[in-house]
GROMACS .gro file of C-alpha atoms in nm:
model
  342
    1MET     CA    1   1.808   3.141   0.304
    2ALA     CA    2   1.836   2.804   0.132
    3ASP     CA    3   1.616   2.746  -0.171
    4ASP     CA    4   1.318   2.538  -0.058
    5MET     CA    5   1.329   2.338  -0.379
    6ALA     CA    6   1.677   2.218  -0.282
    7LEU     CA    7   1.488   1.996  -0.036
    8ARG     CA    8   1.421   1.731  -0.298
    9LEU     CA    9   1.252   1.485  -0.064
   10ALA     CA   10   1.042   1.517   0.250
   11VAL     CA   11   1.005   1.209   0.471
   12ILE     CA   12   0.687   1.244   0.675
   13ILE     CA   13   0.634   1.007   0.968
   14PRO     CA   14   0.279   1.008   1.109
   15THR     CA   15   0.236   0.816   1.433
   16TYR     CA   16  -0.039   0.719   1.672
   17ASN     CA   17   0.047   0.517   1.984
   18TYR     CA   18   0.360   0.363   1.833
   19GLU     CA   19   0.592   0.452   2.122
   20ARG     CA   20   0.766   0.117   2.077
   21TYR     CA   21   0.853   0.171   1.710
   22VAL     CA   22   0.857   0.541   1.620
   23GLY     CA   23   1.215   0.590   1.744
   24ARG     CA   24   1.339   0.319   1.508
   25ALA     CA   25   1.157   0.483   1.218
   26ILE     CA   26   1.313   0.820   1.301
   27GLU     CA   27   1.662   0.675   1.337
   28SER     CA   28   1.632   0.491   1.005
   29VAL     CA   29   1.606   0.836   0.845
   30THR     CA   30   1.845   1.042   1.058
   31ARG     CA   31   2.124   0.785   1.022
   32GLN     CA   32   2.137   0.860   0.649
   33ILE     CA   33   2.017   1.219   0.642
   34ASP     CA   34   2.107   1.417   0.331
   35PRO     CA   35   2.096   1.797   0.280
   36ARG     CA   36   1.829   1.733   0.017
   37VAL     CA   37   1.609   1.546   0.268
   38GLU     CA   38   1.372   1.697   0.523
   39LEU     CA   39   1.226   1.494   0.810
   40ILE     CA   40   0.883   1.580   0.949
   41VAL     CA   41   0.717   1.385   1.234
   42VAL     CA   42   0.350   1.426   1.324
   43ASP     CA   43   0.211   1.271   1.644
   44ASP     CA   44  -0.160   1.225   1.581
   45GLY     CA   45  -0.267   1.274   1.943
   46SER     CA   46  -0.099   0.963   2.086
   47THR     CA   47  -0.205   0.861   2.437
   48ASP     CA   48   0.114   0.662   2.506
   49GLY     CA   49   0.472   0.792   2.529
   50SER     CA   50   0.519   0.854   2.156
   51TRP     CA   51   0.550   1.233   2.187
   52ALA     CA   52   0.822   1.204   2.453
   53VAL     CA   53   1.017   0.969   2.226
   54ILE     CA   54   0.984   1.210   1.933
   55GLN     CA   55   1.094   1.508   2.145
   56SER     CA   56   1.405   1.321   2.257
   57TYR     CA   57   1.538   1.338   1.899
   58GLY     CA   58   1.516   1.716   1.877
   59ILE     CA   59   1.365   1.713   1.528
   60ALA     CA   60   1.309   2.069   1.405
   61LYS     CA   61   0.977   1.987   1.241
   62SER     CA   62   0.787   1.769   1.488
   63PHE     CA   63   0.425   1.834   1.576
   64LEU     CA   64   0.173   1.709   1.829
   65VAL     CA   65  -0.176   1.747   1.683
   66GLU     CA   66  -0.529   1.652   1.780
   67ASN     CA   67  -0.618   1.298   1.677
   68GLY     CA   68  -0.774   1.303   1.332
   69GLY     CA   69  -0.652   0.992   1.156
   70ALA     CA   70  -0.351   0.897   0.946
   71ALA     CA   71  -0.445   1.087   0.630
   72ARG     CA   72  -0.505   1.409   0.819
   73ALA     CA   73  -0.174   1.373   1.005
   74CYS     CA   74   0.005   1.315   0.673
   75LEU     CA   75  -0.157   1.625   0.523
   76GLN     CA   76  -0.055   1.832   0.825
   77GLY     CA   77   0.302   1.719   0.769
   78PHE     CA   78   0.270   1.782   0.396
   79ALA     CA   79   0.167   2.142   0.463
   80GLN     CA   80   0.501   2.198   0.637
   81THR     CA   81   0.715   2.133   0.328
   82THR     CA   82   0.759   2.255  -0.027
   83ALA     CA   83   0.973   1.959  -0.129
   84PRO     CA   84   0.870   1.828  -0.473
   85PHE     CA   85   0.870   1.465  -0.352
   86VAL     CA   86   0.722   1.308  -0.040
   87LEU     CA   87   0.762   0.970   0.129
   88PHE     CA   88   0.505   0.885   0.397
   89LEU     CA   89   0.691   0.646   0.628
   90ASP     CA   90   0.466   0.455   0.867
   91ALA     CA   91   0.591   0.486   1.224
   92ASP     CA   92   0.625   0.110   1.263
   93ASP     CA   93   0.829   0.074   0.942
   94GLU     CA   94   1.192   0.161   0.869
   95LEU     CA   95   1.416   0.261   0.581
   96ILE     CA   96   1.718   0.047   0.500
   97GLU     CA   97   2.064   0.208   0.513
   98GLY     CA   98   2.138   0.376   0.180
   99ALA     CA   99   1.771   0.399   0.081
  100LEU     CA  100   1.758   0.779   0.065
  101ALA     CA  101   2.059   0.806  -0.165
  102ARG     CA  102   1.914   0.540  -0.395
  103ILE     CA  103   1.579   0.717  -0.404
  104LEU     CA  104   1.726   1.058  -0.475
  105GLU     CA  105   1.940   0.938  -0.762
  106ASN     CA  106   1.627   0.809  -0.938
  107LEU     CA  107   1.412   1.122  -0.905
  108ASP     CA  108   1.365   1.396  -1.162
  109ASP     CA  109   1.093   1.637  -1.270
  110ARG     CA  110   0.918   1.380  -1.489
  111VAL     CA  111   0.869   1.126  -1.208
  112ALA     CA  112   0.520   1.102  -1.055
  113LYS     CA  113   0.597   0.807  -0.829
  114LEU     CA  114   0.891   0.594  -0.726
  115GLN     CA  115   0.828   0.254  -0.568
  116PHE     CA  116   1.039  -0.015  -0.404
  117PRO     CA  117   0.974  -0.344  -0.221
  118LEU     CA  118   0.970  -0.374   0.158
  119LEU     CA  119   1.109  -0.660   0.363
  120PRO     CA  120   0.843  -0.795   0.600
  121ILE     CA  121   0.969  -0.806   0.958
  122ASP     CA  122   0.817  -0.913   1.289
  123GLU     CA  123   0.785  -0.709   1.607
  124ASN     CA  124   1.154  -0.760   1.685
  125GLY     CA  125   1.281  -0.669   1.339
  126THR     CA  126   1.346  -1.024   1.214
  127VAL     CA  127   1.283  -1.071   0.842
  128ILE     CA  128   0.994  -1.315   0.800
  129GLY     CA  129   0.940  -1.335   0.426
  130ASP     CA  130   1.029  -1.230   0.074
  131PRO     CA  131   1.014  -0.866  -0.040
  132LEU     CA  132   0.663  -0.719  -0.055
  133PRO     CA  133   0.572  -0.716  -0.341
  134PRO     CA  134   0.831  -0.865  -0.579
  135LEU     CA  135   0.905  -0.580  -0.822
  136ARG     CA  136   1.127  -0.544  -1.125
  137ASP     CA  137   1.334  -0.244  -1.235
  138PHE     CA  138   1.156  -0.024  -1.487
  139ARG     CA  139   1.053   0.329  -1.571
  140ASP     CA  140   0.719   0.346  -1.746
  141ARG     CA  141   0.376   0.503  -1.753
  142ALA     CA  142   0.196   0.374  -2.064
  143THR     CA  143   0.196   0.011  -1.944
  144LEU     CA  144   0.071   0.108  -1.600
  145MET     CA  145  -0.202   0.330  -1.743
  146ARG     CA  146  -0.317   0.027  -1.940
  147ASP     CA  147  -0.302  -0.188  -1.625
  148VAL     CA  148  -0.522   0.060  -1.439
  149ALA     CA  149  -0.763   0.079  -1.733
  150VAL     CA  150  -0.789  -0.303  -1.747
  151ASN     CA  151  -0.741  -0.405  -1.383
  152GLY     CA  152  -0.805  -0.093  -1.176
  153VAL     CA  153  -0.476  -0.168  -0.998
  154TYR     CA  154  -0.112  -0.256  -1.059
  155SER     CA  155   0.155  -0.414  -0.841
  156SER     CA  156   0.253  -0.159  -0.578
  157PRO     CA  157   0.403  -0.180  -0.226
  158PRO     CA  158   0.253  -0.071   0.107
  159THR     CA  159   0.261   0.298   0.198
  160SER     CA  160   0.625   0.316   0.311
  161GLY     CA  161   0.749   0.184  -0.025
  162ASN     CA  162   0.621   0.479  -0.228
  163VAL     CA  163   0.758   0.826  -0.303
  164PHE     CA  164   0.501   1.065  -0.452
  165HIS     CA  165   0.537   1.388  -0.646
  166ARG     CA  166   0.360   1.659  -0.449
  167SER     CA  167   0.106   1.710  -0.730
  168LEU     CA  168  -0.026   1.362  -0.646
  169CYS     CA  169  -0.039   1.440  -0.275
  170ALA     CA  170  -0.287   1.716  -0.351
  171LEU     CA  171  -0.540   1.441  -0.437
  172ILE     CA  172  -0.535   1.327  -0.073
  173GLU     CA  173  -0.706   1.652   0.025
  174GLU     CA  174  -1.007   1.549  -0.186
  175VAL     CA  175  -1.048   1.207  -0.022
  176ASP     CA  176  -1.346   1.165   0.208
  177TYR     CA  177  -1.402   0.792   0.163
  178GLU     CA  178  -1.098   0.642   0.340
  179THR     CA  179  -0.822   0.721   0.588
  180TRP     CA  180  -0.524   0.607   0.380
  181VAL     CA  181  -0.289   0.823   0.173
  182ASP     CA  182  -0.187   0.562  -0.084
  183GLY     CA  183  -0.521   0.482  -0.245
  184VAL     CA  184  -0.608   0.701  -0.539
  185THR     CA  185  -0.251   0.836  -0.545
  186LEU     CA  186  -0.124   0.492  -0.652
  187ILE     CA  187  -0.358   0.440  -0.944
  188ALA     CA  188  -0.342   0.805  -1.052
  189ALA     CA  189   0.039   0.816  -1.059
  190PRO     CA  190   0.098   0.698  -1.419
  191PHE     CA  191  -0.152   0.957  -1.544
  192PHE     CA  192   0.061   1.230  -1.382
  193GLY     CA  193   0.407   1.119  -1.499
  194ASP     CA  194   0.657   0.835  -1.504
  195VAL     CA  195   0.657   0.561  -1.243
  196VAL     CA  196   1.003   0.441  -1.143
  197SER     CA  197   1.010   0.090  -0.999
  198LEU     CA  198   1.312  -0.053  -0.817
  199SER     CA  199   1.359  -0.424  -0.752
  200THR     CA  200   1.585  -0.379  -0.448
  201PRO     CA  201   1.411  -0.358  -0.107
  202LEU     CA  202   1.476  -0.017   0.050
  203GLY     CA  203   1.256  -0.048   0.357
  204ARG     CA  204   1.120  -0.283   0.620
  205TYR     CA  205   0.748  -0.342   0.671
  206ARG     CA  206   0.664  -0.443   1.026
  207ILE     CA  207   0.387  -0.697   1.075
  208HIS     CA  208   0.248  -0.716   1.426
  209GLY     CA  209  -0.073  -0.746   1.622
  210ALA     CA  210  -0.138  -0.371   1.630
  211ASN     CA  211  -0.139  -0.325   1.254
  212PHE     CA  212  -0.466  -0.169   1.148
  213SER     CA  213  -0.429  -0.265   0.785
  214GLY     CA  214  -0.216  -0.473   0.554
  215SER     CA  215  -0.076  -0.816   0.623
  216GLY     CA  216  -0.108  -0.780   0.997
  217ALA     CA  217  -0.481  -0.712   1.001
  218ALA     CA  218  -0.743  -0.970   1.092
  219LEU     CA  219  -0.949  -1.096   0.799
  220THR     CA  220  -1.321  -1.030   0.835
  221SER     CA  221  -1.615  -0.990   0.601
  222LYS     CA  222  -1.633  -0.621   0.699
  223ARG     CA  223  -1.271  -0.571   0.600
  224PHE     CA  224  -1.331  -0.716   0.253
  225GLN     CA  225  -1.652  -0.520   0.210
  226ALA     CA  226  -1.476  -0.198   0.307
  227GLU     CA  227  -1.192  -0.270   0.066
  228ALA     CA  228  -1.436  -0.331  -0.221
  229ASP     CA  229  -1.619  -0.007  -0.139
  230ARG     CA  230  -1.291   0.186  -0.127
  231PHE     CA  231  -1.194   0.042  -0.464
  232VAL     CA  232  -1.517   0.175  -0.619
  233SER     CA  233  -1.458   0.518  -0.464
  234ARG     CA  234  -1.096   0.528  -0.583
  235LEU     CA  235  -1.192   0.454  -0.942
  236ASP     CA  236  -1.463   0.717  -0.930
  237HIS     CA  237  -1.215   0.966  -0.787
  238LEU     CA  238  -0.965   0.884  -1.062
  239LYS     CA  239  -1.230   0.933  -1.330
  240ARG     CA  240  -1.319   1.275  -1.190
  241THR     CA  241  -0.950   1.366  -1.167
  242LEU     CA  242  -0.888   1.278  -1.531
  243VAL     CA  243  -1.190   1.480  -1.642
  244ALA     CA  244  -1.055   1.778  -1.447
  245LYS     CA  245  -0.721   1.731  -1.625
  246GLY     CA  246  -0.900   1.736  -1.959
  247GLU     CA  247  -0.813   1.375  -2.035
  248SER     CA  248  -1.061   1.135  -2.188
  249ARG     CA  249  -0.966   0.779  -2.102
  250ALA     CA  250  -1.182   0.471  -2.085
  251LEU     CA  251  -1.161   0.308  -1.743
  252LEU     CA  252  -1.326  -0.017  -1.649
  253GLU     CA  253  -1.633  -0.040  -1.431
  254PRO     CA  254  -1.546  -0.174  -1.084
  255ASP     CA  255  -1.743  -0.497  -1.121
  256GLN     CA  256  -1.541  -0.581  -1.431
  257SER     CA  257  -1.216  -0.576  -1.234
  258PHE     CA  258  -1.076  -0.903  -1.106
  259TYR     CA  259  -0.950  -0.724  -0.795
  260TYR     CA  260  -1.303  -0.611  -0.705
  261ARG     CA  261  -1.462  -0.948  -0.777
  262GLU     CA  262  -1.185  -1.134  -0.592
  263THR     CA  263  -1.246  -0.915  -0.288
  264ARG     CA  264  -1.619  -0.981  -0.303
  265THR     CA  265  -1.546  -1.355  -0.327
  266TYR     CA  266  -1.349  -1.343  -0.004
  267GLN     CA  267  -1.623  -1.137   0.158
  268SER     CA  268  -1.867  -1.419   0.080
  269VAL     CA  269  -1.634  -1.677   0.232
  270PHE     CA  270  -1.608  -1.480   0.557
  271GLU     CA  271  -1.983  -1.439   0.564
  272ALA     CA  272  -2.004  -1.822   0.557
  273ARG     CA  273  -2.159  -1.811   0.209
  274ARG     CA  274  -2.036  -2.024  -0.080
  275PRO     CA  275  -1.952  -1.802  -0.380
  276ARG     CA  276  -2.211  -1.857  -0.653
  277ILE     CA  277  -2.096  -2.029  -0.968
  278GLY     CA  278  -2.213  -1.737  -1.183
  279HIS     CA  279  -2.004  -1.496  -0.978
  280VAL     CA  280  -1.702  -1.724  -0.996
  281LEU     CA  281  -1.728  -1.768  -1.373
  282VAL     CA  282  -1.741  -1.392  -1.431
  283THR     CA  283  -1.456  -1.346  -1.184
  284LEU     CA  284  -1.241  -1.595  -1.375
  285ALA     CA  285  -1.331  -1.423  -1.703
  286CYS     CA  286  -1.213  -1.092  -1.556
  287LEU     CA  287  -0.894  -1.265  -1.445
  288ALA     CA  288  -0.835  -1.398  -1.797
  289ARG     CA  289  -0.866  -1.044  -1.939
  290SER     CA  290  -0.639  -0.892  -1.677
  291THR     CA  291  -0.269  -0.829  -1.713
  292GLY     CA  292  -0.018  -1.046  -1.529
  293SER     CA  293   0.194  -1.356  -1.574
  294PRO     CA  294   0.029  -1.691  -1.655
  295SER     CA  295   0.166  -1.842  -1.333
  296ALA     CA  296   0.023  -1.561  -1.119
  297LYS     CA  297  -0.313  -1.593  -1.292
  298ALA     CA  298  -0.314  -1.969  -1.242
  299ALA     CA  299  -0.247  -1.926  -0.869
  300LYS     CA  300  -0.531  -1.674  -0.837
  301ALA     CA  301  -0.767  -1.897  -1.033
  302LEU     CA  302  -0.685  -2.189  -0.803
  303ILE     CA  303  -0.770  -1.985  -0.494
  304ILE     CA  304  -1.101  -1.868  -0.641
  305GLY     CA  305  -1.190  -2.220  -0.751
  306LEU     CA  306  -1.113  -2.365  -0.409
  307CYS     CA  307  -1.332  -2.104  -0.245
  308MET     CA  308  -1.624  -2.224  -0.457
  309ILE     CA  309  -1.588  -2.599  -0.403
  310LEU     CA  310  -1.450  -2.636  -0.050
  311PRO     CA  311  -1.648  -2.630   0.275
  312ASN     CA  312  -1.649  -2.291   0.441
  313LEU     CA  313  -1.386  -2.366   0.708
  314ALA     CA  314  -1.143  -2.491   0.445
  315SER     CA  315  -1.220  -2.193   0.220
  316ARG     CA  316  -1.136  -1.957   0.507
  317ARG     CA  317  -0.803  -2.134   0.553
  318VAL     CA  318  -0.730  -2.086   0.183
  319VAL     CA  319  -0.801  -1.713   0.200
  320GLU     CA  320  -0.602  -1.674   0.522
  321TYR     CA  321  -0.308  -1.843   0.352
  322ARG     CA  322  -0.351  -1.611   0.053
  323PHE     CA  323  -0.301  -1.310   0.281
  324ARG     CA  324  -0.042  -1.461   0.511
  325ALA     CA  325   0.288  -1.279   0.539
  326GLY     CA  326   0.600  -1.468   0.438
  327ARG     CA  327   0.684  -1.718   0.169
  328ARG     CA  328   0.397  -1.906   0.007
  329SER     CA  329   0.384  -2.212  -0.215
  330PHE     CA  330   0.145  -2.481  -0.338
  331VAL     CA  331   0.281  -2.714  -0.071
  332GLY     CA  332   0.222  -2.450   0.192
  333LEU     CA  333  -0.132  -2.404   0.067
  334MET     CA  334  -0.202  -2.775   0.098
  335ARG     CA  335  -0.058  -2.778   0.450
  336SER     CA  336  -0.287  -2.492   0.544
  337LEU     CA  337  -0.582  -2.695   0.419
  338PHE     CA  338  -0.481  -3.007   0.606
  339PRO     CA  339  -0.305  -2.890   0.924
  340ALA     CA  340  -0.128  -3.161   1.121
  341THR     CA  341  -0.323  -3.282   1.420
  342SER     CA  342  -0.166  -3.385   1.746
   0.00000   0.00000   0.00000
């Protein structure tokens, strides 16, 4: 019998009613399969033809389970492998040819997480923007631990652009405050080991009307409120995790994070409320203390400032542009504010 640990990487594809896309996700893995890679597909009780599509590929480890949400489906797939590293590939996303080999050559026992950008694509697979997010090549943990301590976040791609050590995946079993698998695992990663970041896109991130989260989701006040609440829960979870590990590290309070205050600002806009000047001033102070390039900070400050001074309809356009997929620029922002009329 082959040594289970020889399976260095498990690719787990959870799917729910993605009959149109799941075959492409599967093929993006099987076309470049490696003896060190194990593919696991979990159909989370789809009501369309997803299970028939999955069965047509004859995958040894494919499972049809009762609908319980993405995180539960991922954990059910996780229980089927002893591979030390796991990539949760969304069923509407794809890996680029050569991605698995590139990932494997950058993994070792000291890696807690590997990340890479994703190319945003539309329903038909056409690239519609720059890599999400723009990343640089590095291997580090100290800088990212500082970023989490100061910001509560660091630049990280959507789910399909992350490879986790299985020790991080164990944290998902403790989550009862959200349905995602890449929440606390992202911010906890540098506290568990090195984070390897690659600048080359190794996957494609599909943006379409059925997306439940990410760039394809509709912007609403409830969405921003939920994101702010999840952020608080993630930080609390991280604090408890570090205590359990016997580590004493000072982490910021959520309301001192620019990410949290930015999210609350957008919530106000979508509740048709003008952000209060006191809130905005504290938000900008948090931004000034945060890590990041001066140009990125200036762009964020501009957005926050516009939300405070513009009428509500214009503010909503600004926020919608902020979250729009594809290439963005100051000129594009101005065009979103003053759309051409016929």
